GROMACS .gro file of C-alpha atoms in nm:
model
  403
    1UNK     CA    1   5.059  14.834   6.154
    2UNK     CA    2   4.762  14.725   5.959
    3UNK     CA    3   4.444  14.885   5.894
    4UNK     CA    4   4.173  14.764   6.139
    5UNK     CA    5   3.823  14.694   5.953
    6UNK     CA    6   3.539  14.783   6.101
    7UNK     CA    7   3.214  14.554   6.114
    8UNK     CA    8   2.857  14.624   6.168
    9UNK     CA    9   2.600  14.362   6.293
   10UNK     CA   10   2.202  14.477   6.331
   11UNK     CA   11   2.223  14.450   6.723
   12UNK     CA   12   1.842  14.486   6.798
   13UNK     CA   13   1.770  14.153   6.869
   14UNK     CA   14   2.065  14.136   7.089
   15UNK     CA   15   1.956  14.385   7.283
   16UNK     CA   16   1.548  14.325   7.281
   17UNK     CA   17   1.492  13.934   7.219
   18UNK     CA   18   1.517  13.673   7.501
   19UNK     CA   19   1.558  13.369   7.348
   20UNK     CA   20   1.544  13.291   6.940
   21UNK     CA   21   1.660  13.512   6.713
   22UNK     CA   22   1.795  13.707   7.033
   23UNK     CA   23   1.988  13.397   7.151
   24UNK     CA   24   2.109  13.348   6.742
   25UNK     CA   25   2.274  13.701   6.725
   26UNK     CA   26   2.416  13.670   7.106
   27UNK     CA   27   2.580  13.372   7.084
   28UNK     CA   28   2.721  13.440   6.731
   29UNK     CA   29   2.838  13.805   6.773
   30UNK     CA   30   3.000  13.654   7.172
   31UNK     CA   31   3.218  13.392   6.933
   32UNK     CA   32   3.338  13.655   6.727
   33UNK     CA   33   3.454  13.844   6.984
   34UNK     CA   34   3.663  13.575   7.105
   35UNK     CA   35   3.769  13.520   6.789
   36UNK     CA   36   3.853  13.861   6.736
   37UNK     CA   37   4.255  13.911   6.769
   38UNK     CA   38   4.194  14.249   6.694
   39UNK     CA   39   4.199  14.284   6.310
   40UNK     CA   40   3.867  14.408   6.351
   41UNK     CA   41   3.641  14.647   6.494
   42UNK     CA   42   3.252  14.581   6.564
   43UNK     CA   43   3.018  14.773   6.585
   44UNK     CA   44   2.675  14.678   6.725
   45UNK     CA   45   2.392  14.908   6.575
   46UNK     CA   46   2.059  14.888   6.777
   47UNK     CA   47   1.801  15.148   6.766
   48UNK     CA   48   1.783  15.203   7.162
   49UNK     CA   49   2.015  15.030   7.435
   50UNK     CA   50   1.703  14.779   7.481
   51UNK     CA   51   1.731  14.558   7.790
   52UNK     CA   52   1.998  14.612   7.991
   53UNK     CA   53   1.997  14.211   8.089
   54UNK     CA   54   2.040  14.075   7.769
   55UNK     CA   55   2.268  14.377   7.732
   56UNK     CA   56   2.527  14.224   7.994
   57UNK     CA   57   2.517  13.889   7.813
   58UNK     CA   58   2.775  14.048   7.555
   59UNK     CA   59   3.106  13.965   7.608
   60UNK     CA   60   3.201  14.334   7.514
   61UNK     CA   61   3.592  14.435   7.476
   62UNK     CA   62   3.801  14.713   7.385
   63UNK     CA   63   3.727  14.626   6.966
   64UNK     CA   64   3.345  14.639   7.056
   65UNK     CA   65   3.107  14.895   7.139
   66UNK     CA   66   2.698  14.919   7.043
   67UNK     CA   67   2.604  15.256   6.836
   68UNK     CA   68   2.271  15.450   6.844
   69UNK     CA   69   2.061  15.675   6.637
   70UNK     CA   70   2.230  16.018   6.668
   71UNK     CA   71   1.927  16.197   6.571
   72UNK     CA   72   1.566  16.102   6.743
   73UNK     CA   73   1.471  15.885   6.480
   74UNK     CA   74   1.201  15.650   6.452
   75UNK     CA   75   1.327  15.346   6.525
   76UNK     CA   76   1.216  15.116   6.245
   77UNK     CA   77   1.300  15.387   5.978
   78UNK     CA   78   1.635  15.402   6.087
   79UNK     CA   79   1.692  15.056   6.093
   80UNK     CA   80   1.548  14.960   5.764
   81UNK     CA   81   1.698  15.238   5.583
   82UNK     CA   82   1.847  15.534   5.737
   83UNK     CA   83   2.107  15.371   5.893
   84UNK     CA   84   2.313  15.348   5.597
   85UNK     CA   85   2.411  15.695   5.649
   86UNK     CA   86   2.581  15.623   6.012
   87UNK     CA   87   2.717  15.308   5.831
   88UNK     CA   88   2.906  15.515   5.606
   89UNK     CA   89   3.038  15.756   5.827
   90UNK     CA   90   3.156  15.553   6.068
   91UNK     CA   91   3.377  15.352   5.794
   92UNK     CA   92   3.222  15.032   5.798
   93UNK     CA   93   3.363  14.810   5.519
   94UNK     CA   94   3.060  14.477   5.605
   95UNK     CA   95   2.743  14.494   5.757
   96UNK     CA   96   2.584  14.163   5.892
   97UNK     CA   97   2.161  14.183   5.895
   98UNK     CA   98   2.146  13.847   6.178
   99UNK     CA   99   1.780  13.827   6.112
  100UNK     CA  100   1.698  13.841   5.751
  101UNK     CA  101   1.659  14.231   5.661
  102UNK     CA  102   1.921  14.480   5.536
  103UNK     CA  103   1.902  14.873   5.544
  104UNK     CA  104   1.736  14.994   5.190
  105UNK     CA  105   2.043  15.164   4.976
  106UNK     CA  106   2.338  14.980   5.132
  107UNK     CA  107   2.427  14.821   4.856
  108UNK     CA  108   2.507  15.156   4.687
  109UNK     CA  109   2.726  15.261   4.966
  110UNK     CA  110   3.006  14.989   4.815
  111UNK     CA  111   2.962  14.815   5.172
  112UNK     CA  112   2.938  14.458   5.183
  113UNK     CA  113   2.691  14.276   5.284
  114UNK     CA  114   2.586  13.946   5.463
  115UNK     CA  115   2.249  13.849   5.570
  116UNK     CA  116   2.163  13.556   5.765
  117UNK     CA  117   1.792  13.395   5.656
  118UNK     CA  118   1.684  13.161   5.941
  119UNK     CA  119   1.325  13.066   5.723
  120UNK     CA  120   1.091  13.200   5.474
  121UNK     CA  121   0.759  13.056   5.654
  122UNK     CA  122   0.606  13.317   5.602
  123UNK     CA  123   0.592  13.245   5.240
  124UNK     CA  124   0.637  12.863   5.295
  125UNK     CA  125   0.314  12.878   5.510
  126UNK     CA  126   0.197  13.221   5.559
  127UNK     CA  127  -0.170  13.058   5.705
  128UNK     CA  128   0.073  13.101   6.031
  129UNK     CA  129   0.070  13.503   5.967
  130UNK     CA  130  -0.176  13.775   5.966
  131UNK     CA  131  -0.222  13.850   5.593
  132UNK     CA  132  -0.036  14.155   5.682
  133UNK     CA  133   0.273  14.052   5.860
  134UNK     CA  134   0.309  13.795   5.580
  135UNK     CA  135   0.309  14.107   5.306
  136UNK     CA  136   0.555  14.284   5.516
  137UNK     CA  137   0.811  14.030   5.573
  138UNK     CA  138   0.771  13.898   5.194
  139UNK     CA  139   0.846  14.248   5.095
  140UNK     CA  140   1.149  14.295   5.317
  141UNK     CA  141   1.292  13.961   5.201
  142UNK     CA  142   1.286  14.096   4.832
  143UNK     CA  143   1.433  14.441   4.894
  144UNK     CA  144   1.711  14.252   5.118
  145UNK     CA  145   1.779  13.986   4.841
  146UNK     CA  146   1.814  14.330   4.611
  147UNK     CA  147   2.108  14.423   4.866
  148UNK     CA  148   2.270  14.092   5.005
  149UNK     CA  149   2.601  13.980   4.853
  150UNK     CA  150   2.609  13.674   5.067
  151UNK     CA  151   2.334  13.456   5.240
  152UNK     CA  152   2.386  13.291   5.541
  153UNK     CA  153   2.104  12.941   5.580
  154UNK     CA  154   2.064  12.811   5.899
  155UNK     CA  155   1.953  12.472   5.715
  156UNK     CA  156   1.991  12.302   5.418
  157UNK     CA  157   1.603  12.360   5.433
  158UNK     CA  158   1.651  12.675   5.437
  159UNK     CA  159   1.886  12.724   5.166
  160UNK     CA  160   1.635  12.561   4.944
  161UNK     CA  161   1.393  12.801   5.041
  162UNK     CA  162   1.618  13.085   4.979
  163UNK     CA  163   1.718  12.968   4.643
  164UNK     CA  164   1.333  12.875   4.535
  165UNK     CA  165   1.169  13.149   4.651
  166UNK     CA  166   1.441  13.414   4.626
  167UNK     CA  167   1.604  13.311   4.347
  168UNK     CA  168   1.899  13.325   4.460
  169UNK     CA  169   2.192  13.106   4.329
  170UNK     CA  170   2.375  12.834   4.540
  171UNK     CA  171   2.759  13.011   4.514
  172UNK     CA  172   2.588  13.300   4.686
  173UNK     CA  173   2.466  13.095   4.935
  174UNK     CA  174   2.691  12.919   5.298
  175UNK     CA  175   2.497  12.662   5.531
  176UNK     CA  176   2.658  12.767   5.874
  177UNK     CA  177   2.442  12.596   6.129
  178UNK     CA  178   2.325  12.707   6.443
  179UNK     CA  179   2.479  12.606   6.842
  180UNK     CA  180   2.355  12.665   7.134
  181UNK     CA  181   2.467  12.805   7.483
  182UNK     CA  182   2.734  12.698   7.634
  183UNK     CA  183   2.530  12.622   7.981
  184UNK     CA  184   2.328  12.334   7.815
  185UNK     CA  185   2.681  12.191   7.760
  186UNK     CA  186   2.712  12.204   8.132
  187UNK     CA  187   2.585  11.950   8.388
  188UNK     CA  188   2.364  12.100   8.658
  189UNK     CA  189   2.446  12.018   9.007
  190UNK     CA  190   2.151  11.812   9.221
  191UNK     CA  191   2.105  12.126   9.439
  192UNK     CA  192   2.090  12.394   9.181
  193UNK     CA  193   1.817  12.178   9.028
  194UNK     CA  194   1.637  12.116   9.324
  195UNK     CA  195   1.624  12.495   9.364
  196UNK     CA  196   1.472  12.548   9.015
  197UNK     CA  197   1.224  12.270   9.053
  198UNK     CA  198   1.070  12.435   9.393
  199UNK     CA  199   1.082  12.745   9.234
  200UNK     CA  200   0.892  12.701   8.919
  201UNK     CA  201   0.669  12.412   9.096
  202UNK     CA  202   0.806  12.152   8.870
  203UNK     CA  203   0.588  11.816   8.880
  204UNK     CA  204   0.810  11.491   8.966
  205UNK     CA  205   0.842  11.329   8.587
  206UNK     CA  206   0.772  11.533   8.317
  207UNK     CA  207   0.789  11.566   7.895
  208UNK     CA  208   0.948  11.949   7.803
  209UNK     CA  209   0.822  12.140   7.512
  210UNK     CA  210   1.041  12.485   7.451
  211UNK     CA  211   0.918  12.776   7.210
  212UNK     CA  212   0.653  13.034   7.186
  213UNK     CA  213   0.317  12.844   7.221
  214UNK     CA  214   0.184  12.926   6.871
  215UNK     CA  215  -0.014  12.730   6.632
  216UNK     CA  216   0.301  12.625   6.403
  217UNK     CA  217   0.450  12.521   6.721
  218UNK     CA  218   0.185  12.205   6.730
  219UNK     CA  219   0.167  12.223   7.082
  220UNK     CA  220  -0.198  12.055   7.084
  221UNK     CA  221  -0.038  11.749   6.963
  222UNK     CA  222   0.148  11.678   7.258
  223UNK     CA  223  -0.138  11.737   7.506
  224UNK     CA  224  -0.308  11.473   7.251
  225UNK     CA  225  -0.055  11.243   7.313
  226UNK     CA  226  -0.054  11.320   7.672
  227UNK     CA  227  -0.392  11.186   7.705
  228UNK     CA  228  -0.243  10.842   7.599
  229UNK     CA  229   0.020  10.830   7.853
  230UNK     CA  230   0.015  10.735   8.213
  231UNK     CA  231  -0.089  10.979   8.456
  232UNK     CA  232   0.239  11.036   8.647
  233UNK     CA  233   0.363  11.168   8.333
  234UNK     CA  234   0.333  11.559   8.333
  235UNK     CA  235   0.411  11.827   8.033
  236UNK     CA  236   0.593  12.142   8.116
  237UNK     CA  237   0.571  12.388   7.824
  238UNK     CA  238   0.796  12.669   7.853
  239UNK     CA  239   0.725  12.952   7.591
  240UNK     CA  240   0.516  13.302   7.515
  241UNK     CA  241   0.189  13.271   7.531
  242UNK     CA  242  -0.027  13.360   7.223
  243UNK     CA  243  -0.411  13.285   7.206
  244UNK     CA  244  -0.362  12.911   7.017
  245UNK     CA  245  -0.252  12.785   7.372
  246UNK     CA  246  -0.581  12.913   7.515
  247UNK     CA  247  -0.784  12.671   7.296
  248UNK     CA  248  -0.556  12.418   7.404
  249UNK     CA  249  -0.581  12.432   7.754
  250UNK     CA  250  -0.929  12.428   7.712
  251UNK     CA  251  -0.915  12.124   7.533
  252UNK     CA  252  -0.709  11.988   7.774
  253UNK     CA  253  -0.947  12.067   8.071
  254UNK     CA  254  -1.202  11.946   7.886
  255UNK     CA  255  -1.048  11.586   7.834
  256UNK     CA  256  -0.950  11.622   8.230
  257UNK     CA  257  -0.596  11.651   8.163
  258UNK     CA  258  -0.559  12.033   8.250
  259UNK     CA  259  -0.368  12.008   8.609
  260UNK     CA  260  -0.126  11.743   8.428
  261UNK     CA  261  -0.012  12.081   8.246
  262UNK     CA  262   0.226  12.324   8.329
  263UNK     CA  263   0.277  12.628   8.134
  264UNK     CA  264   0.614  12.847   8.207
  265UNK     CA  265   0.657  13.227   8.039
  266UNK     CA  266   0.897  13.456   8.103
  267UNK     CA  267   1.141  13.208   8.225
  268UNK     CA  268   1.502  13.304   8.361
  269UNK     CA  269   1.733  13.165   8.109
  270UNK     CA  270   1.949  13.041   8.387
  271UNK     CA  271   1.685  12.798   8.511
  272UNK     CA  272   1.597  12.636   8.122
  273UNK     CA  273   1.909  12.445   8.150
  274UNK     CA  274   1.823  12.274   8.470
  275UNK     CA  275   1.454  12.238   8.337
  276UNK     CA  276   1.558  12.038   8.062
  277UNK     CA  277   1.791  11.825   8.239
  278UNK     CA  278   1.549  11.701   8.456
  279UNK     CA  279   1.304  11.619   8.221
  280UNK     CA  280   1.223  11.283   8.067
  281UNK     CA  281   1.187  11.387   7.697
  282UNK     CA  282   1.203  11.663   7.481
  283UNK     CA  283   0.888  11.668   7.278
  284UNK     CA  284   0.861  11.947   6.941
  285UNK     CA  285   0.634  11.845   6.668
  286UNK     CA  286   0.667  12.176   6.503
  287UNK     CA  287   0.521  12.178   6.165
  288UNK     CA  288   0.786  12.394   6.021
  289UNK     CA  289   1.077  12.500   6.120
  290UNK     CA  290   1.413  12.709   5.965
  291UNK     CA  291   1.644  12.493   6.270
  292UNK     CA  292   1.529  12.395   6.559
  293UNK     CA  293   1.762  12.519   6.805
  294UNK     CA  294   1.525  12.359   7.145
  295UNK     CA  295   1.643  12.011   6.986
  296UNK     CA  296   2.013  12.105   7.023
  297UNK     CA  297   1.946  12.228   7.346
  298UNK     CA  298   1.785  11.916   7.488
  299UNK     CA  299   2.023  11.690   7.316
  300UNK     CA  300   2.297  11.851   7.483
  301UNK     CA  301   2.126  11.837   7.776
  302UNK     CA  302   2.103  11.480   7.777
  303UNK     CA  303   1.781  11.349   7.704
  304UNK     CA  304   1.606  11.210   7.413
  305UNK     CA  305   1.420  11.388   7.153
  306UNK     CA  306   1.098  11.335   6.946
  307UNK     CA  307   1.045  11.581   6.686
  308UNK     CA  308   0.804  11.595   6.373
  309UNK     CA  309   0.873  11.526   6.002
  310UNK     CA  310   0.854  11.767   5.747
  311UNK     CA  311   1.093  12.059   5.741
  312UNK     CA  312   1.455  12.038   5.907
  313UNK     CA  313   1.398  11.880   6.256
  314UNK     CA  314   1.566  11.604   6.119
  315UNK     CA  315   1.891  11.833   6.027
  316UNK     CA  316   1.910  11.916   6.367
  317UNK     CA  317   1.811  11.651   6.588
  318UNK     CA  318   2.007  11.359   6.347
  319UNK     CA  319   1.888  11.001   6.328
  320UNK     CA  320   1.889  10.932   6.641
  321UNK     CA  321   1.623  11.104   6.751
  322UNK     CA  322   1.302  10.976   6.714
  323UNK     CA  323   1.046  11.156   6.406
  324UNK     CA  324   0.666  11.151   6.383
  325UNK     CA  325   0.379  11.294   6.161
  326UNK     CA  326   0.267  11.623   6.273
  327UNK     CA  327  -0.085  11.497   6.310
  328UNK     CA  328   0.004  11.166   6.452
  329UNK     CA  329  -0.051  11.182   6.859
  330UNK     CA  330  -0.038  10.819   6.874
  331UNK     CA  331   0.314  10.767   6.721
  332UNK     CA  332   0.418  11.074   6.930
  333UNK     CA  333   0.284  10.921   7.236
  334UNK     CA  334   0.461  10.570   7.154
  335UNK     CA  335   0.797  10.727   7.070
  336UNK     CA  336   0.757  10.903   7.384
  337UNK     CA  337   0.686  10.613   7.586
  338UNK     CA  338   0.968  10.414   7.442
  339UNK     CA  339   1.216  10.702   7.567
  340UNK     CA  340   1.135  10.758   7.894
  341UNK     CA  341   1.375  10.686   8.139
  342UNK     CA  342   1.539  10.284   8.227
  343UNK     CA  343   1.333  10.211   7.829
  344UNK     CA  344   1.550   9.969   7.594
  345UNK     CA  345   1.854  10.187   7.391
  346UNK     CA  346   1.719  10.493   7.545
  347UNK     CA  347   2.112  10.550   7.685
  348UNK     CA  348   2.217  10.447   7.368
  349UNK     CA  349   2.020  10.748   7.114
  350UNK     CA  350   2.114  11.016   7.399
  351UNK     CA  351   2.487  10.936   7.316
  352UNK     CA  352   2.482  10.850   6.996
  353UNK     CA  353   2.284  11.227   6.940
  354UNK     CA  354   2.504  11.406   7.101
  355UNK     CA  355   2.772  11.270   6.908
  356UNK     CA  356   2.618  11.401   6.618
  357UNK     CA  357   2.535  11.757   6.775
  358UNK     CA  358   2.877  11.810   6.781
  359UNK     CA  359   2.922  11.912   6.457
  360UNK     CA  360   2.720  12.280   6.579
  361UNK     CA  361   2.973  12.377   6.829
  362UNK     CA  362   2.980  12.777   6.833
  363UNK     CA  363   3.356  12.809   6.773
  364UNK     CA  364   3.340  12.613   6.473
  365UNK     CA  365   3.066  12.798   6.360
  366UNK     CA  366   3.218  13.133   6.400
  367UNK     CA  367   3.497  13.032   6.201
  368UNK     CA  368   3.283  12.972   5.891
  369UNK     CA  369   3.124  13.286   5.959
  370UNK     CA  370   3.466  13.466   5.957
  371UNK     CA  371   3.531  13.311   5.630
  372UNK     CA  372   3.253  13.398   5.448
  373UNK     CA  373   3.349  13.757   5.608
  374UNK     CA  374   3.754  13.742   5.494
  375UNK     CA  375   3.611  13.634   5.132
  376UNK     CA  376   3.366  13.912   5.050
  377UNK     CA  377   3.615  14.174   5.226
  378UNK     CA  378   3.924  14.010   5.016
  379UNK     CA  379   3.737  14.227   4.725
  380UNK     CA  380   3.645  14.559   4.872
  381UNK     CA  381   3.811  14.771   4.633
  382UNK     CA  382   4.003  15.079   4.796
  383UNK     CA  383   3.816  15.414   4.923
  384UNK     CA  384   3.949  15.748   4.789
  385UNK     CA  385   4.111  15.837   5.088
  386UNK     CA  386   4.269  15.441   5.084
  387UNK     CA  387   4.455  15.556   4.733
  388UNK     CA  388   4.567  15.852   4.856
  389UNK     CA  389   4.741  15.751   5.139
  390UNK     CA  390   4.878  15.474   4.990
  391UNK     CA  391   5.005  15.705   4.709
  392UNK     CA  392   5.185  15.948   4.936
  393UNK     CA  393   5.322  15.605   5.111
  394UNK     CA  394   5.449  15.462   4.817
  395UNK     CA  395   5.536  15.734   4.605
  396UNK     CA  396   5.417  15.598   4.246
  397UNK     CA  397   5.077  15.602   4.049
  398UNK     CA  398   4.838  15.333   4.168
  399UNK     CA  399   4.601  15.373   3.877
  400UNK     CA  400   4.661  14.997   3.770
  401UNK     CA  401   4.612  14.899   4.131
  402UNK     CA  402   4.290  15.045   4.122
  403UNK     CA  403   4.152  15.144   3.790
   0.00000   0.00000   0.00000
């Protein structure tokens, strides 16, 4: 029978993030499971069992199981280095970091290693950190390129990044995009969305913007543009708060546009699908971005997107979508107004984009994650305990095996 091969993932995120990187490592880690025919064993290490609702979004089996701190550690320590310890006693032959860090002193271990990078804004643009956060992730992303033997981009853009900044060389690099849910797939049923609407107050025809509400995020373009479009037209943003979106609403009220807004937090991810189908547009002029997952969300939702230039928006949304300057609001507010709904070809870009977004379906995507897996485990050379069981098996000298 052969030798099952146990995997580790860093599971925090899975366990503590909503949407983003939470909805990343979810998705990914579910797909592998599926995948999984049992040639391997996962392990998902998380520093506390988190929420239990994003908990229950795992498809767990009998190959899966999360795995804690067994001493009362703190948290962060253990996950940025003393980890490696449980990771070697438990057996594991790869660890996946999902969200750009690895444990300090895996690399000695013999383990191998795969990180996924989603972006490097903070040293793209750190103006969008505190001076602080920006040292702290810059010094993370050194010590992990210290430890990766494989990168995972999100993004050609990305990749770039990685291999500018990190110096990193393109063979050590794979581009494996980024899906989305399955339920955006799905077509919401007139009643289901009629109960969503009520609930969350939705105005009658609205634009959708969906992300935390930070400056990068450019959300005080759109409420710019919105000042140029008619007045039946609403914006529902859907995202954390931070204190940029303060100084927008302000604006907004200022300009008499304040009750055309609607801002949703702490939304139940079973209602975003129906939010998005009902809307007229999907609006994200982020500045930067390392994907743009909201874009492949909308698109598969089935309605039109407007994005900005400038990073990888294009990447994700395709040419079909429609692209603007990040400080433009009157090209955003005329590429919005020409795809509303019953405009000229507006039919036409929604099909033609998610013919394109098909290219980021999940399965496929876990496949070429596997891959990169099978290659770097095709040369983890054989434990002491490997050779002698395999000598006692075989009965000869395996020195030229493994020298």
């Amino acid at each position: 029978m052969e030798q099952q091969i146990l995997i580790g993932f860093d599971a925090k995120r899975i366990t503590h993030n909503a949407t983003g990187l939470g909805n990343y490592c979810r998705t990914l880690v579910n797909n592998i499971i599926r995948k999984n025919s049992g040639k391997y064993l996962l392990r998902l290490y998380t520093p506390d069992a988190g929420n239990p609702l994003l908990k229950n979004r795992m498809v767990l089996d009998k190959h899966v199981r999360f795995a804690y701190p067994r001493k009362n550690l703190w948290k962060s320590l253990w996950r940025s280095a003393l980890i490696v310890n449980d990771l070697t006693s438990d057996g594991i032959k790869l660890y996946h970091g999902l969200t750009g860090e690895l444990p300090i002193g895996i690399k000695k271990t013999g383990i191998k290693t795969v990180v996924t990078i989603h972006d490097l804004i903070f040293m793209r643009h750190p103006i969008y950190y505190h001076w602080t956060e920006s040292l702290i992730y810059k010094i993370k992303f050194r010590l992990t390129c210290k430890e990766a033997d494989h990168f995972i981009a999100i993004s050609e853009c990305t990749k770039s990044d990685i291999m500018s900044l990190g110096g990193i060389p393109d063979s050590r690099i794979s581009v494996i995009y980024q899906g989305c849910d399955e339920g955006f797939k799905q077509q919401v049923d007139e009643k289901r969305k009629q109960q969503v609407s009520d609930s969350h107050h939705l105005p009658p025809k609205y634009i959708l913007t969906v992300g935390t509400l930070e400056e990068r995020k450019n959300a005080g373009l759109i409420v710019k543009a919105l000042e140029r479009l008619p007045y039946d037209i609403n914006l529902v943003m859907v995202g954390r708060r931070t204190p940029y979106i303060n100084k927008v609403m302000r604006e907004a009220e200022r300009h008499g546009i304040g009750k055309r807004i609607l801002i949703l937090s702490d939304l139940p991810f079973s209602d975003l699908p129906a939010i998005y189908q009902m809307a007229e547009v999907f609006v994200y002029p982020s500045r930067y971005e390392g994907f743009g997952i909201p874009i492949i969300e909308a698109i598969h939702s089935g309605i039109p997107v407007v994005a900005a230039k400038g990073s990888c928006l294009e990447e994700a949304g395709g040419p079909d979508s429609m692209y603007v300057d990040p400080d433009d609001a009157d090209a955003l507010a005329r590429c919005i107004l020409a795809n509303l709904q019953h405009t000229p070809e507006r039919e036409q870009r929604i099909v033609k984009s998610r013919q394109y977004v098909a290219r980021f379906d999940e399965q496929n995507l876990a496949d070429e994650v596997l891959k990169v897996y099978e290659s770097l485990l095709s040369t983890v050379p054989a434990s002491k305990h490997d050779k002698m069981r395999l000598k006692r098996q075989n009965g000869f000298s395996l020195k030229k095996l493994f020298p």
